[in-house]
Coordinates of C-alpha atoms in Angstrom, one line a residue:
Chain A
X1 CA 73.8 104.5 117.3
X2 CA 75.3 108.0 117.0
X3 CA 74.0 110.2 114.3
X4 CA 75.8 110.4 111.1
X5 CA 76.7 113.4 109.0
X6 CA 77.3 113.5 105.2
X7 CA 80.1 115.3 103.5
X8 CA 79.1 116.4 100.1
X9 CA 81.4 115.5 97.3
X10 CA 82.0 118.0 94.5
X11 CA 83.2 117.1 91.0
X12 CA 83.1 113.4 91.8
X13 CA 86.3 113.4 93.9
X14 CA 85.8 112.3 97.5
X15 CA 89.4 113.1 98.3
X16 CA 88.6 116.9 98.0
X17 CA 85.7 116.4 100.5
X18 CA 88.2 114.8 102.9
X19 CA 90.6 117.7 102.5
X20 CA 87.8 120.2 103.0
X21 CA 86.9 118.4 106.3
X22 CA 90.5 118.6 107.4
X23 CA 90.8 122.2 106.4
X24 CA 87.8 123.1 108.6
X25 CA 89.2 121.1 111.5
X26 CA 92.6 122.7 111.2
X27 CA 90.9 126.2 111.3
X28 CA 89.7 125.4 114.7
X29 CA 91.7 127.3 117.4
X30 CA 92.7 124.3 119.5
X31 CA 94.0 122.2 116.5
X32 CA 97.7 122.6 116.0
X33 CA 98.2 120.3 113.1
X34 CA 97.0 117.5 110.8
X35 CA 99.0 114.3 110.4
X36 CA 97.8 112.6 107.2
X37 CA 99.1 110.8 104.1
X38 CA 100.2 113.2 101.5
X39 CA 101.0 113.0 97.8
X40 CA 104.5 113.8 96.9
X41 CA 105.2 116.9 94.7
X42 CA 106.3 114.7 91.9
X43 CA 105.9 111.0 91.4
X44 CA 106.3 108.5 94.2
X45 CA 104.8 107.0 97.3
X46 CA 102.3 108.8 99.4
X47 CA 103.9 109.4 102.8
X48 CA 102.5 110.4 106.2
X49 CA 103.1 114.1 106.9
X50 CA 102.6 116.6 109.6
X51 CA 100.8 119.6 108.2
X52 CA 100.3 123.0 109.8
X53 CA 99.7 125.1 106.7
X54 CA 96.1 124.8 105.3
X55 CA 97.5 125.2 101.7
X56 CA 99.4 122.0 102.1
X57 CA 96.2 120.1 102.7
X58 CA 95.5 120.2 99.0
X59 CA 97.9 117.3 98.5
X60 CA 96.6 115.3 101.5
X61 CA 95.2 112.0 100.3
X62 CA 93.6 109.6 102.8
X63 CA 92.1 107.4 100.0
X64 CA 95.4 106.6 98.2
X65 CA 96.1 102.9 97.7
X66 CA 99.8 103.6 98.3
X67 CA 100.9 102.2 101.7
X68 CA 104.7 102.3 102.0
X69 CA 104.8 102.6 105.8
X70 CA 102.5 101.9 108.8
X71 CA 102.3 105.4 110.4
X72 CA 101.7 104.1 113.9
X73 CA 105.4 104.7 115.1
X74 CA 105.3 108.2 113.6
X75 CA 102.1 109.2 115.4
X76 CA 103.5 107.7 118.6
X77 CA 106.5 109.9 118.1
X78 CA 104.2 113.0 118.0
X79 CA 102.3 112.1 121.1
X80 CA 105.1 111.5 123.6
X81 CA 104.9 115.0 125.0
X82 CA 102.9 118.1 125.2
X83 CA 101.7 119.8 121.9
X84 CA 99.9 123.0 123.1
X85 CA 96.7 121.8 121.4
X86 CA 95.2 118.9 119.6
X87 CA 96.6 117.0 116.6
X88 CA 94.3 115.4 114.0
X89 CA 95.7 112.1 112.9
X90 CA 94.3 110.5 109.8
X91 CA 94.9 106.8 110.0
X92 CA 94.1 103.5 108.2
X93 CA 92.4 101.0 110.5
X94 CA 95.6 98.9 110.8
X95 CA 97.6 102.0 111.6
X96 CA 95.1 102.9 114.3
X97 CA 95.2 99.4 115.8
X98 CA 99.0 99.3 115.8
X99 CA 99.1 102.8 117.4
X100 CA 96.6 101.4 120.1
X101 CA 99.1 98.7 120.8
X102 CA 101.9 101.3 121.2
X103 CA 99.7 103.3 123.6
X104 CA 99.3 100.2 125.7
X105 CA 103.1 99.9 125.8
X106 CA 103.4 103.5 126.9
X107 CA 105.1 104.4 123.6
X108 CA 102.3 106.8 122.5
X109 CA 99.4 108.7 124.0
X110 CA 95.8 109.3 123.1
X111 CA 95.9 112.7 124.9
X112 CA 95.9 115.6 122.5
X113 CA 94.9 113.4 119.7
X114 CA 91.9 113.4 117.5
X115 CA 91.8 110.3 115.4
X116 CA 90.1 110.3 112.0
X117 CA 89.9 106.9 110.4
X118 CA 88.6 106.0 107.1
X119 CA 87.0 102.9 105.8
X120 CA 89.8 101.0 104.1
X121 CA 89.3 99.1 100.9
X122 CA 93.0 98.0 101.2
X123 CA 96.2 99.1 99.5
X124 CA 98.8 97.8 97.1
X125 CA 102.2 96.8 98.1
X126 CA 105.0 98.9 96.7
X127 CA 105.3 97.0 93.4
X128 CA 101.5 96.8 93.0
X129 CA 101.1 100.5 93.5
X130 CA 103.6 101.3 90.8
X131 CA 101.7 98.9 88.5
X132 CA 98.5 100.6 89.3
X133 CA 99.8 104.0 88.6
X134 CA 101.1 102.9 85.2
X135 CA 97.9 101.1 84.4
X136 CA 95.9 104.3 85.3
X137 CA 97.7 106.5 82.8
X138 CA 99.8 108.7 85.0
X139 CA 97.1 111.1 86.2
X140 CA 97.8 113.4 89.1
X141 CA 97.8 111.5 92.4
X142 CA 94.4 112.6 93.9
X143 CA 92.5 111.7 90.7
X144 CA 94.2 108.4 90.7
X145 CA 92.8 107.8 94.2
X146 CA 89.3 108.7 93.2
X147 CA 89.6 106.3 90.4
X148 CA 90.9 103.6 92.7
X149 CA 87.9 104.1 95.1
X150 CA 85.5 103.8 92.2
X151 CA 87.1 100.7 90.8
X152 CA 87.8 98.9 94.0
X153 CA 84.2 99.5 95.2
X154 CA 83.1 97.8 91.9
X155 CA 85.1 94.7 93.0
X156 CA 88.4 95.3 91.0
X157 CA 91.9 94.5 92.4
X158 CA 90.8 91.7 94.7
X159 CA 92.6 89.1 92.6
X160 CA 95.4 89.6 90.0
X161 CA 92.9 89.1 87.1
X162 CA 94.3 89.6 83.6
X163 CA 97.8 90.3 85.1
X164 CA 96.5 93.6 86.5
X165 CA 97.6 94.8 90.0
X166 CA 95.9 93.2 93.0
X167 CA 95.6 94.5 96.5
X168 CA 98.3 93.4 99.0
X169 CA 97.5 90.0 100.4
X170 CA 97.6 91.5 103.9
X171 CA 94.7 93.8 102.8
X172 CA 92.7 91.0 101.1
X173 CA 93.0 89.0 104.4
X174 CA 92.1 91.9 106.6
X175 CA 88.9 91.4 108.6
X176 CA 89.2 94.9 110.1
X177 CA 88.4 97.2 107.1
X178 CA 86.6 99.8 109.4
X179 CA 88.4 101.9 111.9
X180 CA 87.7 100.8 115.5
X181 CA 87.4 103.5 118.2
X182 CA 88.3 106.4 116.0
X183 CA 86.9 109.7 117.0
X184 CA 85.6 110.3 113.6
X185 CA 85.2 107.8 110.8
X186 CA 84.9 108.6 107.2
X187 CA 82.5 106.1 105.9
X188 CA 83.0 104.9 102.3
X189 CA 81.7 101.4 102.3
X190 CA 78.3 101.0 100.5
X191 CA 78.3 104.7 99.5
X192 CA 78.3 106.3 96.1
X193 CA 81.6 108.2 96.8
X194 CA 81.2 110.4 93.8
X195 CA 78.2 112.1 95.5
X196 CA 79.0 112.1 99.3
X197 CA 80.7 110.3 102.1
X198 CA 79.7 109.6 105.6
X199 CA 81.2 111.2 108.7
X200 CA 80.5 109.0 111.8
X201 CA 81.4 110.2 115.2
X202 CA 82.7 107.3 117.3
X203 CA 83.5 109.1 120.6
X204 CA 82.2 112.1 122.7
X205 CA 85.1 114.1 121.3
X206 CA 84.1 113.2 117.7
X207 CA 80.4 114.1 118.4
X208 CA 81.5 117.5 119.8
X209 CA 83.6 118.2 116.7
X210 CA 80.8 117.3 114.4
X211 CA 78.5 119.6 116.2
X212 CA 81.1 122.3 116.4
X213 CA 81.6 122.2 112.6
X214 CA 77.8 122.6 112.3
X215 CA 77.5 119.6 110.0
X216 CA 73.9 118.3 109.6
X217 CA 73.4 114.9 111.0
X218 CA 70.9 112.5 109.6
X219 CA 69.9 109.0 110.9
X220 CA 72.3 106.2 109.9
X221 CA 74.6 105.5 107.1
X222 CA 72.4 103.6 104.7
X223 CA 74.1 100.7 103.1
X224 CA 77.3 100.9 105.1
X225 CA 76.6 98.0 107.6
X226 CA 75.6 95.7 104.8
X227 CA 78.7 96.4 102.7
X228 CA 80.9 96.1 105.8
X229 CA 79.4 92.7 106.7
X230 CA 80.0 91.4 103.1
X231 CA 83.6 92.7 102.9
X232 CA 84.4 91.2 106.3
X233 CA 83.0 87.8 105.3
X234 CA 85.0 87.8 102.0
X235 CA 88.3 88.7 103.8
X236 CA 87.8 86.3 106.6
X237 CA 87.4 83.5 104.1
X238 CA 90.5 84.6 102.3
X239 CA 92.3 84.9 105.6
X240 CA 91.4 81.4 106.8
X241 CA 92.5 79.8 103.5
X242 CA 95.8 81.8 103.9
X243 CA 96.2 80.5 107.5
X244 CA 95.6 76.9 106.3
X245 CA 98.2 77.2 103.5
X246 CA 100.8 78.8 105.7
X247 CA 100.4 76.3 108.5
X248 CA 100.9 73.4 106.0
X249 CA 103.9 75.2 104.6
X250 CA 105.6 75.5 107.9
X251 CA 104.4 72.5 109.8
X252 CA 107.9 71.4 110.9
X253 CA 111.1 73.2 111.9
X254 CA 112.6 72.0 108.6
X255 CA 109.7 73.3 106.6
X256 CA 109.9 76.6 108.5
X257 CA 113.6 76.8 107.6
X258 CA 112.7 76.2 104.0
X259 CA 110.0 78.9 104.2
X260 CA 112.6 81.3 105.4
X261 CA 115.4 80.0 103.2
X262 CA 115.7 83.3 101.3
X263 CA 116.0 85.4 104.5
X264 CA 119.3 87.4 104.4
X265 CA 118.9 88.9 107.9
X266 CA 118.4 92.5 106.7
X267 CA 115.8 93.0 109.4
X268 CA 113.7 95.1 107.1
X269 CA 110.6 93.3 108.5
X270 CA 111.6 94.4 112.0
X271 CA 112.1 98.0 110.9
X272 CA 108.9 98.1 109.0
X273 CA 106.9 96.5 111.8
X274 CA 104.8 99.1 113.7
X275 CA 104.6 97.1 116.8
X276 CA 108.2 95.8 117.1
X277 CA 108.5 97.9 120.2
X278 CA 112.0 97.3 121.6
X279 CA 113.9 100.6 121.6
X280 CA 117.1 98.6 120.8
X281 CA 116.8 95.3 119.0
X282 CA 118.8 92.5 120.6
X283 CA 119.6 91.2 117.1
X284 CA 121.7 94.4 116.4
X285 CA 123.7 94.1 119.6
X286 CA 126.9 92.3 120.4
X287 CA 124.9 89.4 121.7
X288 CA 124.9 88.2 118.1
X289 CA 128.5 89.1 117.2
X290 CA 129.7 85.5 117.5
X291 CA 133.3 84.4 117.6
X292 CA 134.7 82.3 114.7
X293 CA 135.1 79.3 116.9
X294 CA 131.5 79.4 117.7
X295 CA 130.5 79.2 114.1
X296 CA 132.9 76.3 113.7
X297 CA 131.4 74.5 116.6
X298 CA 127.9 74.8 115.2
X299 CA 129.1 73.7 111.8
X300 CA 130.7 70.6 113.4
X301 CA 127.4 69.7 115.1
X302 CA 125.6 69.1 111.8
X303 CA 128.4 69.1 109.3
X304 CA 127.3 72.3 107.7
X305 CA 126.1 75.7 108.9
X306 CA 123.9 78.0 106.9
X307 CA 125.1 81.5 107.0
X308 CA 124.0 84.2 107.9
X309 CA 123.0 82.3 111.0
X310 CA 120.3 83.0 113.5
X311 CA 117.6 83.2 110.9
X312 CA 115.1 80.9 112.6
X313 CA 116.1 82.4 115.9
X314 CA 115.4 85.9 114.8
X315 CA 112.0 85.1 113.4
X316 CA 110.9 82.9 116.4
X317 CA 112.1 85.6 118.8
X318 CA 110.2 88.3 116.9
X319 CA 107.1 86.1 117.1
X320 CA 107.5 85.8 120.8
X321 CA 108.0 89.6 121.1
X322 CA 105.3 91.0 118.8
X323 CA 102.9 88.4 117.7
X324 CA 100.5 89.3 120.5
X325 CA 100.4 92.9 119.0
X326 CA 100.5 92.0 115.4
X327 CA 97.7 93.8 113.5
X328 CA 98.4 92.2 110.2
X329 CA 99.2 95.4 108.3
X330 CA 101.6 93.5 106.0
X331 CA 104.4 96.0 106.0
X332 CA 106.8 93.2 106.8
X333 CA 106.1 91.5 103.6
X334 CA 106.2 94.8 101.7
X335 CA 109.7 95.5 103.1
X336 CA 111.1 92.0 102.4
X337 CA 113.6 92.2 99.6
X338 CA 113.3 88.5 98.9
X339 CA 109.5 88.1 98.8
X340 CA 109.2 85.8 101.8
X341 CA 105.6 85.6 103.0
X342 CA 106.4 87.3 106.3
X343 CA 102.9 88.7 106.8
X344 CA 101.3 85.2 106.1
X345 CA 103.7 83.6 108.7
X346 CA 103.3 86.2 111.4
X347 CA 99.6 86.5 111.0
X348 CA 99.2 82.8 111.3
X349 CA 101.2 82.7 114.5
X350 CA 99.5 85.8 115.8
X351 CA 96.1 84.3 115.3
X352 CA 97.2 81.4 117.5
X353 CA 98.9 83.4 120.3
X354 CA 96.2 86.1 120.5
X355 CA 93.4 83.6 120.7
X356 CA 95.4 81.7 123.4
X357 CA 95.2 84.8 125.6
X358 CA 91.7 85.8 124.4
X359 CA 93.3 89.0 123.1
X360 CA 93.0 90.9 119.9
X361 CA 95.6 93.5 119.0
X362 CA 94.2 97.0 118.7
X363 CA 90.7 96.0 119.8
X364 CA 90.5 98.1 122.9
X365 CA 92.9 100.7 124.3
X366 CA 92.0 99.7 127.9
X367 CA 93.1 96.1 127.5
X368 CA 96.4 95.2 128.9
X369 CA 99.0 93.4 126.8
X370 CA 98.8 89.7 127.9
X371 CA 102.5 89.5 129.0
X372 CA 102.2 92.5 131.3
X373 CA 99.5 91.0 133.5
X374 CA 98.7 87.6 135.1
X375 CA 96.1 85.9 137.2
X376 CA 96.9 83.7 140.2
X377 CA 95.0 80.8 138.7
X378 CA 95.2 80.3 134.9
X379 CA 96.7 78.1 132.2
X380 CA 96.9 75.1 134.6
X381 CA 97.7 73.0 131.4
X382 CA 101.1 74.6 131.2
X383 CA 102.2 73.1 134.5
X384 CA 100.4 69.8 134.1
X385 CA 97.4 70.8 136.1
X386 CA 99.3 72.2 139.1
X387 CA 98.6 75.9 139.9
Chain B
X1 CA 123.6 52.7 116.4
X2 CA 123.7 54.1 119.9
X3 CA 120.4 54.4 121.8
X4 CA 119.0 57.9 121.8
X5 CA 119.8 59.8 124.9
X6 CA 118.1 63.2 125.2
X7 CA 119.7 66.5 126.2
X8 CA 117.6 68.7 128.4
X9 CA 118.4 72.2 129.3
X10 CA 116.9 73.3 132.6
X11 CA 116.4 76.9 133.7
X12 CA 115.9 76.8 137.5
X13 CA 115.3 79.5 140.0
X14 CA 117.9 80.2 142.6
X15 CA 115.6 80.2 145.6
X16 CA 113.5 77.1 145.0
X17 CA 114.3 74.6 142.3
X18 CA 118.1 75.1 142.4
X19 CA 118.1 74.6 146.1
X20 CA 116.0 71.5 145.6
X21 CA 118.4 70.3 143.0
X22 CA 121.2 70.8 145.4
X23 CA 119.3 68.9 148.1
X24 CA 118.6 66.0 145.6
X25 CA 122.4 65.9 145.0
X26 CA 123.6 66.1 148.6
X27 CA 121.0 63.5 149.5
X28 CA 122.4 61.3 146.7
X29 CA 119.2 60.7 145.0
X30 CA 119.4 58.9 141.7
X31 CA 118.9 61.2 138.8
X32 CA 119.4 61.1 135.0
X33 CA 122.6 62.9 134.0
X34 CA 120.9 64.1 130.8
X35 CA 119.9 67.5 132.3
X36 CA 122.0 70.6 132.1
X37 CA 121.2 73.1 134.8
X38 CA 121.2 76.8 134.3
X39 CA 120.7 78.7 137.5
X40 CA 118.6 81.8 137.2
X41 CA 117.6 84.3 139.9
X42 CA 113.9 83.7 139.0
X43 CA 111.9 81.9 136.4
X44 CA 110.5 85.4 135.7
X45 CA 113.8 86.2 134.0
X46 CA 113.8 83.3 131.6
X47 CA 113.6 85.1 128.3
X48 CA 111.7 83.3 125.6
X49 CA 114.9 83.7 123.6
X50 CA 116.8 81.3 126.0
X51 CA 114.2 78.6 125.3
X52 CA 114.2 79.2 121.5
X53 CA 118.0 79.2 121.4
X54 CA 118.2 76.0 123.4
X55 CA 115.8 74.1 121.1
X56 CA 117.5 75.4 118.0
X57 CA 120.9 74.5 119.3
X58 CA 120.3 70.9 119.9
X59 CA 118.3 70.6 123.1
X60 CA 115.7 67.9 122.9
X61 CA 113.8 69.4 125.8
X62 CA 113.7 72.5 128.0
X63 CA 112.6 72.5 131.6
X64 CA 111.8 75.7 133.4
X65 CA 111.3 75.2 137.2
X66 CA 110.7 77.6 140.0
X67 CA 108.8 78.3 143.1
X68 CA 105.3 77.3 143.8
X69 CA 102.6 79.9 143.1
X70 CA 102.6 82.4 146.0
X71 CA 106.2 81.5 147.0
X72 CA 108.2 83.5 144.4
X73 CA 111.0 85.4 146.0
X74 CA 110.2 88.3 143.8
X75 CA 106.4 88.0 144.4
X76 CA 105.2 87.2 140.9
X77 CA 108.0 86.1 138.6
X78 CA 106.6 82.6 138.3
X79 CA 103.2 83.9 137.1
X80 CA 105.0 85.8 134.4
X81 CA 107.0 82.7 133.5
X82 CA 103.8 80.8 133.1
X83 CA 102.4 83.2 130.6
X84 CA 105.6 83.2 128.6
X85 CA 105.6 79.4 128.5
X86 CA 102.0 79.5 127.4
X87 CA 103.0 81.9 124.6
X88 CA 106.1 79.8 123.6
X89 CA 104.0 76.7 123.5
X90 CA 101.5 78.3 121.1
X91 CA 104.4 79.5 118.8
X92 CA 106.5 76.3 118.8
X93 CA 103.8 73.7 118.5
X94 CA 102.5 75.5 115.4
X95 CA 105.9 74.6 113.8
X96 CA 105.6 70.9 114.8
X97 CA 107.6 71.0 118.1
X98 CA 105.9 68.5 120.5
X99 CA 104.5 70.5 123.5
X100 CA 106.1 68.0 125.9
X101 CA 109.5 69.4 125.0
X102 CA 108.9 72.5 127.0
X103 CA 107.9 71.9 130.6
X104 CA 107.2 74.3 133.4
X105 CA 107.2 72.9 137.0
X106 CA 107.0 74.2 140.5
X107 CA 109.6 72.6 142.8
X108 CA 110.1 74.1 146.2
X109 CA 113.4 74.4 148.0
X110 CA 112.7 71.5 150.3
X111 CA 111.4 69.1 147.6
X112 CA 114.7 67.4 146.6
X113 CA 112.8 64.1 145.9
X114 CA 110.3 65.9 143.7
X115 CA 113.1 67.5 141.7
X116 CA 114.8 64.1 141.1
X117 CA 111.4 62.6 140.1
X118 CA 110.7 65.5 137.7
X119 CA 114.1 65.1 136.1
X120 CA 113.8 61.4 135.6
X121 CA 110.2 61.7 134.4
X122 CA 111.1 64.3 131.8
X123 CA 114.1 62.4 130.6
X124 CA 111.9 59.3 130.2
X125 CA 109.2 61.3 128.3
X126 CA 111.7 62.9 126.0
X127 CA 113.6 59.7 125.4
X128 CA 110.2 58.2 124.3
X129 CA 109.6 61.2 122.0
X130 CA 112.9 60.9 120.3
X131 CA 115.3 63.6 119.0
X132 CA 114.0 67.2 118.7
X133 CA 112.1 68.0 115.5
X134 CA 114.7 70.7 114.9
X135 CA 117.5 68.2 114.8
X136 CA 117.4 67.9 111.1
X137 CA 117.6 71.7 110.5
X138 CA 120.9 73.1 109.4
X139 CA 119.8 76.7 109.8
X140 CA 119.9 78.0 113.4

């Protein structure tokens, strides 16, 4: 167990303590920038930003419950070449796991990167976040986030009680609330975040940073493990119920078609997906620019043809492409204009496919994606026992 | 009402199973005509999309067949195909497709009799299963 440091919190706002940590890190000679979620100047969603000016860190907000985009693709973009130094990336656990998948696919790199993760209580979807902001009385963003941490730690937002905002379903079903293999983890679970938060090094690089910053380390993070175990158990139970519900709702091709009936083929889910890795999506190419006579032929087969076409084809193909890398961040559902339970569907499929290959997306950067490797003797059941 | 006759799309590799199919034909072996052959250079290039498209477009079964393990003309395409079929099976059975509708076999170039037997066996199996679970769906 690595030793744990504590970051003191002043004026009851842990976001300021996180900003102070990032300010000290950015002041180091070899750190060229900080990539972190940042409050907008006026109202609106918190967006990932690349920050080089320490002044700008005053609006950084890793604790915000706003989650309009999974930042994995953006971090990947920043790590595809040389940077003349190290970049600090502050990521949610699901962003880190998605980024890990991109690293395995050679679309990002862990070199030149220091990953700071924070314990994640979850986030709202876009509608939920607006409702939360209104219900919290239009305070400045960072104070809102401190309020959020306090209220969510007390068990609020886990269900839409009294018509109030609830955390996104993806977050309520997320059994990975703590960052895995981050260099530094900001520990929030089980802590009185109005007094202090934990800083837990997870790698040698993280340990070196903590000692360079001269932070006092002390034993373990009291209470965090217990809180983590409890949160994981709650979320796993919610997740399993969600899987059961989704399986029943999509148990036949006809039911699946019904589940996806509102899909207009906007492909927002694909654009929002951090692990949809194709540089060019085949569904945007001429392969799907069908001729009029083809539509007519399909219509004649069954007497009627739903248009736009290729709805099931699109979703099933996307499952074949990315379900092995799905981290369950829920951005697909957040991006869907017609409120289809995309996350529920894809997580349910992902649970099946990942377990079939004894694989878990984002678990380990050294694991190979299942479709990039093979063994000579395996899956004999696929070929009726002949291998 | 006419008895159900299945339609099966087969993706076969140029080097082994297609050659075996050719052999079965020239040797005048009795085979069901319910199979539509698509000749690929390797089972390793059978994109999961091809299988999904076939099943959504009216195929009652899909056969992928290539060289025996160790015999792949491109060294390991058949091993990759096996993983893709495993993946597809996990996805498709979750939505009620019977796993017998997607079959992967190894049939070498000299095994014309084995090819004919595989075809006849699969047609029998799918005939017994009945039309594809996707037959009722109007959305592709």
